[in-house]
Short mmCIF file of C-alpha atoms in Angstrom, two decimals:
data_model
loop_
_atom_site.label_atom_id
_atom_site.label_comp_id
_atom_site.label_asym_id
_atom_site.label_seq_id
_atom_site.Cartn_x
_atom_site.Cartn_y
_atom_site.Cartn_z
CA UNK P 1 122.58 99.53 115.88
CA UNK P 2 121.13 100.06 112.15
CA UNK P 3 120.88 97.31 109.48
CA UNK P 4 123.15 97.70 106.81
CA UNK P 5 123.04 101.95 106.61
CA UNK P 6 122.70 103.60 103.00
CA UNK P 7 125.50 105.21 103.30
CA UNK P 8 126.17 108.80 103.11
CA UNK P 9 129.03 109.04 100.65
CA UNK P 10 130.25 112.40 99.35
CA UNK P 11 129.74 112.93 95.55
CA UNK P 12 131.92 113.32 93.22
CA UNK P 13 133.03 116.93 92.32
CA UNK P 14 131.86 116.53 88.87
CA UNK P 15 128.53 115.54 89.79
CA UNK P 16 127.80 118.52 92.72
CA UNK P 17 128.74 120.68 89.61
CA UNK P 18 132.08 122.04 90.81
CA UNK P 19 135.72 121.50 89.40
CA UNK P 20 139.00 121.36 91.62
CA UNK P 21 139.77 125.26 92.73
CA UNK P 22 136.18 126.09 92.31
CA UNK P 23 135.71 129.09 95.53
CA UNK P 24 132.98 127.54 96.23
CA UNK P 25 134.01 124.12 96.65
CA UNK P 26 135.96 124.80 99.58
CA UNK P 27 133.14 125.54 101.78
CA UNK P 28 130.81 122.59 99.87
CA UNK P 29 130.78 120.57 103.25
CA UNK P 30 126.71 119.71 102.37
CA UNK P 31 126.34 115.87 102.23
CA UNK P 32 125.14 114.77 98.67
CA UNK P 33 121.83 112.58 99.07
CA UNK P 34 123.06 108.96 97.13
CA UNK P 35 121.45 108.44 93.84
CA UNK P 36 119.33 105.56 93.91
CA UNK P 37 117.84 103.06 91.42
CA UNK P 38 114.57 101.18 91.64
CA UNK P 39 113.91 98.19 90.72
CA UNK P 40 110.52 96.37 90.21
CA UNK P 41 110.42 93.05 89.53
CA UNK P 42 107.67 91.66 87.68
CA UNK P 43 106.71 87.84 88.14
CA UNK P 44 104.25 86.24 86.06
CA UNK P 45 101.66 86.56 88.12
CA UNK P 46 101.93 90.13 88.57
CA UNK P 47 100.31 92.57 86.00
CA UNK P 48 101.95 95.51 84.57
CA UNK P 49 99.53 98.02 85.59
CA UNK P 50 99.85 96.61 89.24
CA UNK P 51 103.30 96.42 89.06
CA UNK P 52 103.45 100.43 87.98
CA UNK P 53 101.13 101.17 90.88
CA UNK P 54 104.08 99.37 93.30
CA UNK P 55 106.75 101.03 91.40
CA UNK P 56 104.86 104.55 92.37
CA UNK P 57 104.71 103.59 96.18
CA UNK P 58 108.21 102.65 96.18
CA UNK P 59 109.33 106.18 94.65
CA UNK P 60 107.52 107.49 98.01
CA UNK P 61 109.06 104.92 100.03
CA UNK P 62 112.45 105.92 98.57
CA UNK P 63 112.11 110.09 98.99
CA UNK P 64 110.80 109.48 102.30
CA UNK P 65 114.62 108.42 103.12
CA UNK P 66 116.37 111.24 101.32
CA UNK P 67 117.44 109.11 98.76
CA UNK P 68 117.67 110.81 95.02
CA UNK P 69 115.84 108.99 92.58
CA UNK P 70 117.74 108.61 89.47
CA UNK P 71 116.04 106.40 87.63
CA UNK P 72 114.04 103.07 87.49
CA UNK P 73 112.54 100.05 86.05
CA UNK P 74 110.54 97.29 86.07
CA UNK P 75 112.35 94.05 85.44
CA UNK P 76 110.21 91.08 84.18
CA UNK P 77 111.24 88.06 85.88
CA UNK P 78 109.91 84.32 84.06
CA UNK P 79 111.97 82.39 87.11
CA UNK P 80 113.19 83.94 90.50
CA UNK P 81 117.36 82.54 90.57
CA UNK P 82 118.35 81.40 93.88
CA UNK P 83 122.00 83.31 94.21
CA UNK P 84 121.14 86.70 92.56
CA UNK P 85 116.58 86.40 91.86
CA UNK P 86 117.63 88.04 88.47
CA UNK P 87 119.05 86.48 85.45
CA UNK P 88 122.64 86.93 84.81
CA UNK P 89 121.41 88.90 81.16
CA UNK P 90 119.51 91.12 83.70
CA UNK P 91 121.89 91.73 85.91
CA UNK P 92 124.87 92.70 83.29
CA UNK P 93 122.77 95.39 81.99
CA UNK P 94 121.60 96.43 85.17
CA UNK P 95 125.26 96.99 86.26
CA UNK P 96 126.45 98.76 82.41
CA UNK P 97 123.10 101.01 83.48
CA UNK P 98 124.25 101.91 87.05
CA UNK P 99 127.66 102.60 85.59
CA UNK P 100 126.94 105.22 83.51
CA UNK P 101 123.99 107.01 85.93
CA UNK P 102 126.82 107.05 88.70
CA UNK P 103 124.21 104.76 91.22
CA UNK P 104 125.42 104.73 94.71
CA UNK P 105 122.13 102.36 95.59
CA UNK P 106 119.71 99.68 93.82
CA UNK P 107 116.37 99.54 95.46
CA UNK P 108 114.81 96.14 95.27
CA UNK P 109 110.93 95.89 95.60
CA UNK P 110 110.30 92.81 96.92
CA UNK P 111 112.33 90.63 99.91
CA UNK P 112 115.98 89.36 99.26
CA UNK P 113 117.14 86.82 100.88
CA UNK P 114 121.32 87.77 102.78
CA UNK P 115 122.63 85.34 99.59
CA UNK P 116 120.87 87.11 96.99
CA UNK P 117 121.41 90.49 98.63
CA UNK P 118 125.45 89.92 99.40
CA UNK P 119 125.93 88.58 95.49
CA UNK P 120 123.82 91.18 93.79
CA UNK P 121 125.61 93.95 95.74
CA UNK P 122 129.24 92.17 94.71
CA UNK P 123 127.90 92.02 90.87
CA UNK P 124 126.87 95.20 90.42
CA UNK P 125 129.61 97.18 92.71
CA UNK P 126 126.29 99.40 94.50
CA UNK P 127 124.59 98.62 97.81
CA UNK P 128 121.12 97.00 97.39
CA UNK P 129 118.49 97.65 99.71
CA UNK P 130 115.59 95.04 99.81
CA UNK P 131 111.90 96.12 100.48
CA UNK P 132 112.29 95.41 104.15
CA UNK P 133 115.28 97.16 104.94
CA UNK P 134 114.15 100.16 103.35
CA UNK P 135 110.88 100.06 105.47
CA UNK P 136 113.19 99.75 108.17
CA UNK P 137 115.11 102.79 107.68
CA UNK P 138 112.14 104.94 107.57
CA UNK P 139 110.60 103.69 110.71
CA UNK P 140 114.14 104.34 112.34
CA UNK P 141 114.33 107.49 111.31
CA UNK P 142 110.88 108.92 112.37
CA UNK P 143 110.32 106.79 115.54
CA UNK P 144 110.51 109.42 118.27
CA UNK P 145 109.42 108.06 121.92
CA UNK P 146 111.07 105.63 123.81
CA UNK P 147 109.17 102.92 122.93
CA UNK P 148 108.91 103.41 119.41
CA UNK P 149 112.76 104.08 119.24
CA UNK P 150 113.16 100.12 121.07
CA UNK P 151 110.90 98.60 118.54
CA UNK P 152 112.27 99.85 115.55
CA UNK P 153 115.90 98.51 116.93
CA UNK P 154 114.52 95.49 117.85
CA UNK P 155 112.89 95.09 114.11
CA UNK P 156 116.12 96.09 112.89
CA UNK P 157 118.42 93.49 114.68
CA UNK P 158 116.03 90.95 114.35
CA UNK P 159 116.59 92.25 110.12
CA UNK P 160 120.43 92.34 110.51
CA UNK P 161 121.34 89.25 112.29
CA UNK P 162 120.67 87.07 109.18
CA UNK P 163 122.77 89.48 107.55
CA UNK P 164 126.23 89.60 108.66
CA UNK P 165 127.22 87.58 105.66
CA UNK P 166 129.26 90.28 103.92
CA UNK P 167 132.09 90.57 102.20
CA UNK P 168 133.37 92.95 104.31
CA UNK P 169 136.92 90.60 105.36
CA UNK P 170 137.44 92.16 109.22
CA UNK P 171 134.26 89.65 109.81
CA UNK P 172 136.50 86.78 109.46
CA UNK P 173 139.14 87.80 111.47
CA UNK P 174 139.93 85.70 114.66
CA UNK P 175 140.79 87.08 118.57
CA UNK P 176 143.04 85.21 119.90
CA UNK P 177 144.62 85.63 123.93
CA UNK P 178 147.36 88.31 124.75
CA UNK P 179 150.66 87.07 122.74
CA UNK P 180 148.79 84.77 120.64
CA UNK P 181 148.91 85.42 117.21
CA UNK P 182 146.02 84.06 114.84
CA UNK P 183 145.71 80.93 118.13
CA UNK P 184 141.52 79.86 118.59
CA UNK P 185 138.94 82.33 119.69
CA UNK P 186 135.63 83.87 118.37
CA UNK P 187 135.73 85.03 114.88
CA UNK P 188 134.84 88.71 114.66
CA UNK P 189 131.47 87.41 113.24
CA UNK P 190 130.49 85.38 115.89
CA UNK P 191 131.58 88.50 118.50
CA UNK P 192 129.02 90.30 116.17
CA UNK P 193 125.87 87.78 116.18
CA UNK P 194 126.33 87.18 119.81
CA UNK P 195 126.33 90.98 120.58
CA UNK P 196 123.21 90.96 118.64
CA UNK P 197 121.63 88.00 120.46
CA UNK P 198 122.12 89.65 123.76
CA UNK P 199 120.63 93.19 122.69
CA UNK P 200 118.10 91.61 121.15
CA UNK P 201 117.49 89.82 124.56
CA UNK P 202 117.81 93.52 126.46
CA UNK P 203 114.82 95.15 123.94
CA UNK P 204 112.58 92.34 124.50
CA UNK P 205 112.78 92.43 127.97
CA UNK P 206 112.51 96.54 127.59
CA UNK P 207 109.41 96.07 125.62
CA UNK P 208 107.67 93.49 127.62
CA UNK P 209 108.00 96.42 130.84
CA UNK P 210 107.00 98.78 128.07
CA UNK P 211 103.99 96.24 127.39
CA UNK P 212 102.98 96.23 131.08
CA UNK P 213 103.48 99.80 131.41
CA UNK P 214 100.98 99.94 128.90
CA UNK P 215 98.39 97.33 130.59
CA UNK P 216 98.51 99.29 133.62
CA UNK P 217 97.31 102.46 131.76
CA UNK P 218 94.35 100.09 129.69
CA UNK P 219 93.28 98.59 132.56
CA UNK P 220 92.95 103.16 134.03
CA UNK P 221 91.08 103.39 131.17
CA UNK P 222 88.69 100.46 131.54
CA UNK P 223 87.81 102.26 134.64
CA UNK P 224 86.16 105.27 132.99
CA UNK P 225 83.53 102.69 131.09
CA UNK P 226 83.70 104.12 127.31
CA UNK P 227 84.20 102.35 124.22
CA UNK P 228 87.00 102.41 122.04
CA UNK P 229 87.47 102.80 118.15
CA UNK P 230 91.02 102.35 116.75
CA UNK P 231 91.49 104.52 113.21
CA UNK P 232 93.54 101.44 111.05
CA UNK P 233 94.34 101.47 107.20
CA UNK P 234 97.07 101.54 104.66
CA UNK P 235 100.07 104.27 105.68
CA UNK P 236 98.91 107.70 104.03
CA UNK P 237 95.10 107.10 103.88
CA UNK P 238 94.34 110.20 106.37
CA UNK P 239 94.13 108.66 109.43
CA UNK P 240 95.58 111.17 110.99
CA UNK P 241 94.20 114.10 109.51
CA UNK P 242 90.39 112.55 110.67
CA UNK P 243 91.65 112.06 114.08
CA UNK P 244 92.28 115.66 114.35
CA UNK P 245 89.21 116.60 112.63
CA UNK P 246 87.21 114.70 115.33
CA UNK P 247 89.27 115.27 118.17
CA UNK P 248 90.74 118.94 118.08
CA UNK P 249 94.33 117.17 118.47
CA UNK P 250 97.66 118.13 116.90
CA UNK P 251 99.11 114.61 115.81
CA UNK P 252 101.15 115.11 113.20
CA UNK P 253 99.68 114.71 109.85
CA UNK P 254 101.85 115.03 106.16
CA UNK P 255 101.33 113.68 102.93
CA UNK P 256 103.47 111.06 103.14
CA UNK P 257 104.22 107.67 103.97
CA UNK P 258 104.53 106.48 107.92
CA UNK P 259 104.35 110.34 108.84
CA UNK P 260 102.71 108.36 112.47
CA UNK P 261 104.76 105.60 113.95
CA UNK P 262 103.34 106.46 117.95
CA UNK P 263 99.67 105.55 118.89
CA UNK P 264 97.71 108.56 120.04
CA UNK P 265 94.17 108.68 122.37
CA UNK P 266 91.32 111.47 122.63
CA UNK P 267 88.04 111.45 123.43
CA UNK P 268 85.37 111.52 121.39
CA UNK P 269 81.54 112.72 121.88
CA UNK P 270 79.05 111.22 119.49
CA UNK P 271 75.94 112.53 118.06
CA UNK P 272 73.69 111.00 120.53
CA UNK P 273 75.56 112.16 123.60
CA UNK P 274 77.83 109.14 124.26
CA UNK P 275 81.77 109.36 124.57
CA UNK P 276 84.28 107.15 122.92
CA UNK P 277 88.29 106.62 123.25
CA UNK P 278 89.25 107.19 119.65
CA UNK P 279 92.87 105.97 118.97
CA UNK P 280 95.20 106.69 115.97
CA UNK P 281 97.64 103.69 114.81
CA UNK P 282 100.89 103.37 112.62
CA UNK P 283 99.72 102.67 109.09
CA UNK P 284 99.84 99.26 107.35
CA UNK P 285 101.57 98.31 103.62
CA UNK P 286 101.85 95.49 100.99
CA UNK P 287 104.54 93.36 102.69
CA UNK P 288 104.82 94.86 105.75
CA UNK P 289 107.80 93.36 107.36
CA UNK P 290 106.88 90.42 109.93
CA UNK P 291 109.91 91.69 112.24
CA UNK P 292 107.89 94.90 112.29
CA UNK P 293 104.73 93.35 113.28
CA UNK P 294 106.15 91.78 115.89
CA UNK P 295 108.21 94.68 117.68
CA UNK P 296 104.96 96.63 117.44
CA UNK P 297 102.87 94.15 118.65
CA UNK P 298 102.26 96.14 121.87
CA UNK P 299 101.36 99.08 120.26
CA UNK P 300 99.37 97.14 118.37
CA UNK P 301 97.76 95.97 120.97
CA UNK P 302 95.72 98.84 121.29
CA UNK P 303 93.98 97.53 117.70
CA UNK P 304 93.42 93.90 119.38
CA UNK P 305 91.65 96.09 122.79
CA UNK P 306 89.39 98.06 120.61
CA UNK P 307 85.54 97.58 120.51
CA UNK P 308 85.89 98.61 117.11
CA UNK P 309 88.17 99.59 114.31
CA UNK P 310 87.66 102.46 112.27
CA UNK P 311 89.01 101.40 108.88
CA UNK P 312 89.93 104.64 106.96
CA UNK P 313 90.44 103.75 102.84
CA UNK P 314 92.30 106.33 100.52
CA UNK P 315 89.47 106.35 97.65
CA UNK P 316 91.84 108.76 95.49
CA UNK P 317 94.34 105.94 95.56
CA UNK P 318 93.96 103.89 92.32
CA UNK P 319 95.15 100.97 94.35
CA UNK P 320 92.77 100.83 97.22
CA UNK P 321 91.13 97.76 96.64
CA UNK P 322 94.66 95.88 97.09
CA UNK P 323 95.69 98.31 100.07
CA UNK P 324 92.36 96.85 101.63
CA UNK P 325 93.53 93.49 101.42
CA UNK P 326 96.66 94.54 102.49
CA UNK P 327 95.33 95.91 105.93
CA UNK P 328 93.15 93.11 106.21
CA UNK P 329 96.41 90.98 106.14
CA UNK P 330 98.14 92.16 108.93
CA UNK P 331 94.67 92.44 110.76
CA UNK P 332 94.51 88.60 110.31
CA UNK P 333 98.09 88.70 111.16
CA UNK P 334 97.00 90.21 114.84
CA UNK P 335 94.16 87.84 115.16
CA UNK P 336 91.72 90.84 115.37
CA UNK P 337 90.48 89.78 111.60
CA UNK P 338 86.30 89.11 113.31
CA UNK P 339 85.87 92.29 115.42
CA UNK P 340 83.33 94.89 114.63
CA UNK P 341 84.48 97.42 111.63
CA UNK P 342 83.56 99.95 109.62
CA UNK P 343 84.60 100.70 106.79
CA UNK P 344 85.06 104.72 105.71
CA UNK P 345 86.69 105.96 101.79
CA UNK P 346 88.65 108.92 102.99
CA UNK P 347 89.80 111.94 99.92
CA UNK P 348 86.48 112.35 98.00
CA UNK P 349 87.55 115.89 97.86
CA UNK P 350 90.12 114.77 94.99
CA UNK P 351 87.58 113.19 93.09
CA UNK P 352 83.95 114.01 91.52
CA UNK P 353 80.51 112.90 92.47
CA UNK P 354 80.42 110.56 89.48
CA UNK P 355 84.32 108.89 90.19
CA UNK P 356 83.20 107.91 93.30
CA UNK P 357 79.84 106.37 92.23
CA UNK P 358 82.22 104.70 89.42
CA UNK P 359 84.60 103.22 91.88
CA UNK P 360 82.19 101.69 94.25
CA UNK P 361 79.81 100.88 92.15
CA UNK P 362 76.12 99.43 93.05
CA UNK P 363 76.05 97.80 96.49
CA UNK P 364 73.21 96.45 98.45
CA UNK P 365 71.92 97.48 101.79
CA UNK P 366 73.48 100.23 103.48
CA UNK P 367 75.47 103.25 101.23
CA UNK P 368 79.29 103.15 101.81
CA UNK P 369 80.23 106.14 103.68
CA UNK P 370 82.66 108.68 101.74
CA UNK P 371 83.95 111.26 103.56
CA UNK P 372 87.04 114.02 103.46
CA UNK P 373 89.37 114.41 106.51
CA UNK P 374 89.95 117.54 105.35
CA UNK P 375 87.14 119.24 104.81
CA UNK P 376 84.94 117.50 106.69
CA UNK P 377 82.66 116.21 103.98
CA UNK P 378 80.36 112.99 105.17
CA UNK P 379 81.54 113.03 109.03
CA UNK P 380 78.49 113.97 110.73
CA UNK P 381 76.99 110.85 109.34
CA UNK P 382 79.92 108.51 109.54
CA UNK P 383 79.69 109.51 113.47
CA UNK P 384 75.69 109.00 113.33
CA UNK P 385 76.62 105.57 111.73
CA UNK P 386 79.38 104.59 113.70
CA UNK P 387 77.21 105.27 117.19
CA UNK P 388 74.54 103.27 115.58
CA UNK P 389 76.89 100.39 114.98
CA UNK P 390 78.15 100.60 118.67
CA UNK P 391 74.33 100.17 119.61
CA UNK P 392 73.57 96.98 117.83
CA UNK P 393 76.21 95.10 120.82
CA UNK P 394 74.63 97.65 123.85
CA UNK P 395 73.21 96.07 126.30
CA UNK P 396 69.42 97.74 127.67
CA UNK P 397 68.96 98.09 131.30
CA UNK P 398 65.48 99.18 133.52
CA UNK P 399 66.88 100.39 136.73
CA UNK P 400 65.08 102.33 140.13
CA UNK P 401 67.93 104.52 140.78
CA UNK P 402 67.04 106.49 144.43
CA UNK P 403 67.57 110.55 143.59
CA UNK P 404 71.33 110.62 145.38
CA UNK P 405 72.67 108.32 143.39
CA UNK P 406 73.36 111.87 140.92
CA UNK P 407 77.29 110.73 140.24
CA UNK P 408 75.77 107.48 138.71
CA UNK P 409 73.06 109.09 136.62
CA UNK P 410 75.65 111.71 135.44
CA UNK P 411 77.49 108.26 134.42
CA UNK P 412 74.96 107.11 132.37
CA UNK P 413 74.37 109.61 130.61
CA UNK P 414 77.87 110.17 129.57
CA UNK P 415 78.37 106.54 128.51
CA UNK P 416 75.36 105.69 126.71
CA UNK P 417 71.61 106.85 125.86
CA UNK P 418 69.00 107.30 129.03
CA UNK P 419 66.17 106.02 126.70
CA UNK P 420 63.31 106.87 129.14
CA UNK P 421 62.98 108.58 132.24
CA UNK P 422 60.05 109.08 135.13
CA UNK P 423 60.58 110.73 137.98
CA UNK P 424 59.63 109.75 141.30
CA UNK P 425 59.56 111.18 144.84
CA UNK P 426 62.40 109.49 146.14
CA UNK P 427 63.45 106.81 142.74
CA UNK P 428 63.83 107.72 138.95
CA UNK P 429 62.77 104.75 136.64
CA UNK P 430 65.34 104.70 133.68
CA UNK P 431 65.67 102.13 130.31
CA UNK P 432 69.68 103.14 129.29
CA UNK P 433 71.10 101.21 126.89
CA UNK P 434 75.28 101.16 127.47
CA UNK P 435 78.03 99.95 125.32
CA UNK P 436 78.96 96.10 125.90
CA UNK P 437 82.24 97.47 127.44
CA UNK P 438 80.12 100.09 129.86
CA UNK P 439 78.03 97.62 130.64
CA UNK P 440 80.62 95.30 131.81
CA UNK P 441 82.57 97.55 133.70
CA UNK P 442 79.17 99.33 135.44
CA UNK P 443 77.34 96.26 136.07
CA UNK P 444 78.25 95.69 139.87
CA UNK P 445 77.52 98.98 140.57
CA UNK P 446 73.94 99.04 138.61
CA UNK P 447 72.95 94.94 140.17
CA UNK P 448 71.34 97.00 143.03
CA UNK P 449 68.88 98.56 141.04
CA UNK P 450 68.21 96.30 138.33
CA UNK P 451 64.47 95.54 137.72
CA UNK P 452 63.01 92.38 135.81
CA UNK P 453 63.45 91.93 132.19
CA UNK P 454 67.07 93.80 132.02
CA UNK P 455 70.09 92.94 129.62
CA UNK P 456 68.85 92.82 126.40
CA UNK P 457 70.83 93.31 123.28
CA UNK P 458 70.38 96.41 121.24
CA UNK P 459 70.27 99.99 121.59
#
């Protein structure tokens, strides 16, 4: 069940370019994409340079649903109206504008509430799609496993069941018993909501399976003792196209918005020898819907389970300063706002040494880290840097580790740094350091052969 569908309305002939007996319009059975117009309201606060920038993303949003972009605006609004959030001047032009452009759809940038959406949409004779439902549609459209496919729904019924308010009139209609005619029973509206209430009810129970399905396979994973980094950032910062770079995978990767809705794992080897679960994550955006957050909350769990986060930044983006604050949002959102990150500006290969100094300016202690995903420009020391930032949590042990304990040693050295090393006749004496999550999950097994002064911080 979708919210509210852009529909997928035939054109008329004039505008597909044929006239009636046209050949060719006989076999024209090609569905016309609907014309859209965009709409960007401006509030006060808002500045019009900021406002252009959100215009831009929502052109992206909107071709990333097939829609055709026609044409679009940005409205300035002195006082947000409850019924329609646009003056009545506003909206009179906006509807003598759609008119003539033949609009089949009005974008909104920004969240409607049912009202406003249900009276713009009878004032201007168009469907109008709010920020969140076209979100929505994309992440229905590209979510391809299971699980993804039951999030989206649930995000989407969770969307729609505050908006069954139409003026559609078969929602008022009442079902009476057999040979009753018009006598008490549900109105077709309430048959609708409580349909919803109960598949909403069957997802959520699907998901929390789907979440211990995916506990299960953590708690596999805890068992091999590496550390994890999850890649986060806003949608179309390259994610993707660094976790392939590091990992040799084949997660899809396109330059546009949301191209990854399913989280992916590899592993990773770093400079120094040690091995990391890397994991890729759906991107974040300005106003990301709070239905969505919450039907991807485990996938997004993998973000909360991660010893660190990776946070990839789109330096070509003239916005990336606000899409920063906009990731660290929904971080906060997912109570994972104080764990370890680092911080990487992705697409230096679009700009020039001196934009880059420019847009980061002078900063104290360490250099920020610029690197390309696609060229591989500035990895080798992001991964020296990012090991090194593991290190300052791993924990150093001394151990006397007798000569057969091999599948141990072989351990050790895949999980952390071996430090020193003597050999002995029948004992090696080792210093390792090991990630805080190593550490934890090889402890019992390294008690017997701890010596004195063992467990301290750093690596």
């Amino acid at each position: 069940m979708g919210i509210c569908p852009l529909r997928r309305v035939e054109a008329p002939r004039e505008r597909r370019g044929r006239y009636k007996g046209h050949p060719e319009s006989m076999h024209d059975t090609k569905p016309q994409p609907e014309r859209a117009f965009l709409l960007q309201p401006q509030e006060r606060r808002l500045s019009r340079e900021r406002a252009e920038g959100l215009l831009d993303e929502l052109m992206h949003l909107a071709s990333g649903t097939g829609l055709e972009v026609v044409s679009s605006r940005i409205s300035p609004v002195s006082r947000v109206h409850p019924g329609t959030y646009l003056g009545q001047g506003t909206v009179a032009s906006l509807r003598e504008q759609m008119e003539a452009e033949g609009i089949d759809v009005l974008v909104f940038n920004t969240g409607l509430s049912p009202v406003q959406q249900r009276n713009l949409e009878r004032a201007l004779k168009v469907k109008v799609v709010d920020r969140t439902g076209l979100i929505l549609e994309i992440f229905a459209a590209r979510a391809r496993t299971r699980e993804g496919r039951l999030q989206v729904e649930l995000a989407l019924l969770l969307y729609q069941q505050s908006r069954l308010v139409r003026s559609w009139t078969h929602l008022e209609r009442q079902r009476g018993g057999v040979g009753l005619r018009g006598g008490p029973g549900e109105t077709q509206l309430e048959v609708d909501r409580r349909l919803i209430r109960e598949r909403i009810r069957q997802l959520e129970t699907a998901l929390e399976q789907v979440k211990r399905t995916r506990g299960l396979h953590r708690q596999e994973r805890q068992e091999v003792p590496f550390a994890t980094v999850a890649l986060v950032g806003y949608t179309n910062a390259g994610k993707s196209t660094l976790f392939n770079r590091l990992t040799g995978a084949e997660v899809l990767a396109q330059d546009r918005l949301f191209a990854t809705l399913d989280p992916t794992m590899r592993g990773l080897r770093l400079p120094g020898g040690s091995h990391v679960i890397l994991s890729d994550t759906v991107g974040f955006i300005r106003e990301l819907p709070h239905s969505l957050v919450a039907a991807f909350r485990a996938t997004l769990e993998e973000v909360r389970e991660a010893d660190m986060l990776l946070h990839v930044v789109d330096l070509s983006d003239g916005e990336f300063r606000e899409q920063m604050e906009a990731v660290d949002a929904v971080l906060e959102e997912l109570q994972v706002s104080g764990k370890p990150m680092l911080v990487v500006y992705n697409k230096v290969d679009r700009l020039s040494a001196e934009s880059c100094g420019t847009l980061l300016g002078e900063r104290e202690g360490e250099a920020p880290l610029v690197i390309s995903a696609r060229t591989g420009e500035g990895l080798p020391r992001m991964l020296e840097v990012l090991e090194e930032r593991l290190s300052r949590s791993w924990r150093r042990f001394h151990l006397e580790l007798p000569v057969t304990e091999g599948e141990l040693l072989a351990t050790l050295f895949r999980c952390g740094r071996v430090l020193e090393q003597r050999e002995g006749e029948e004992t090696l004496s080792l210093t390792v350091s090991l990630p805080e999550a190593a550490a934890g999950r090889l402890f019992s097994r390294l008690t017997p052969f701890l010596k004195s002064g063992n467990a301290a911080r750093g690596g």
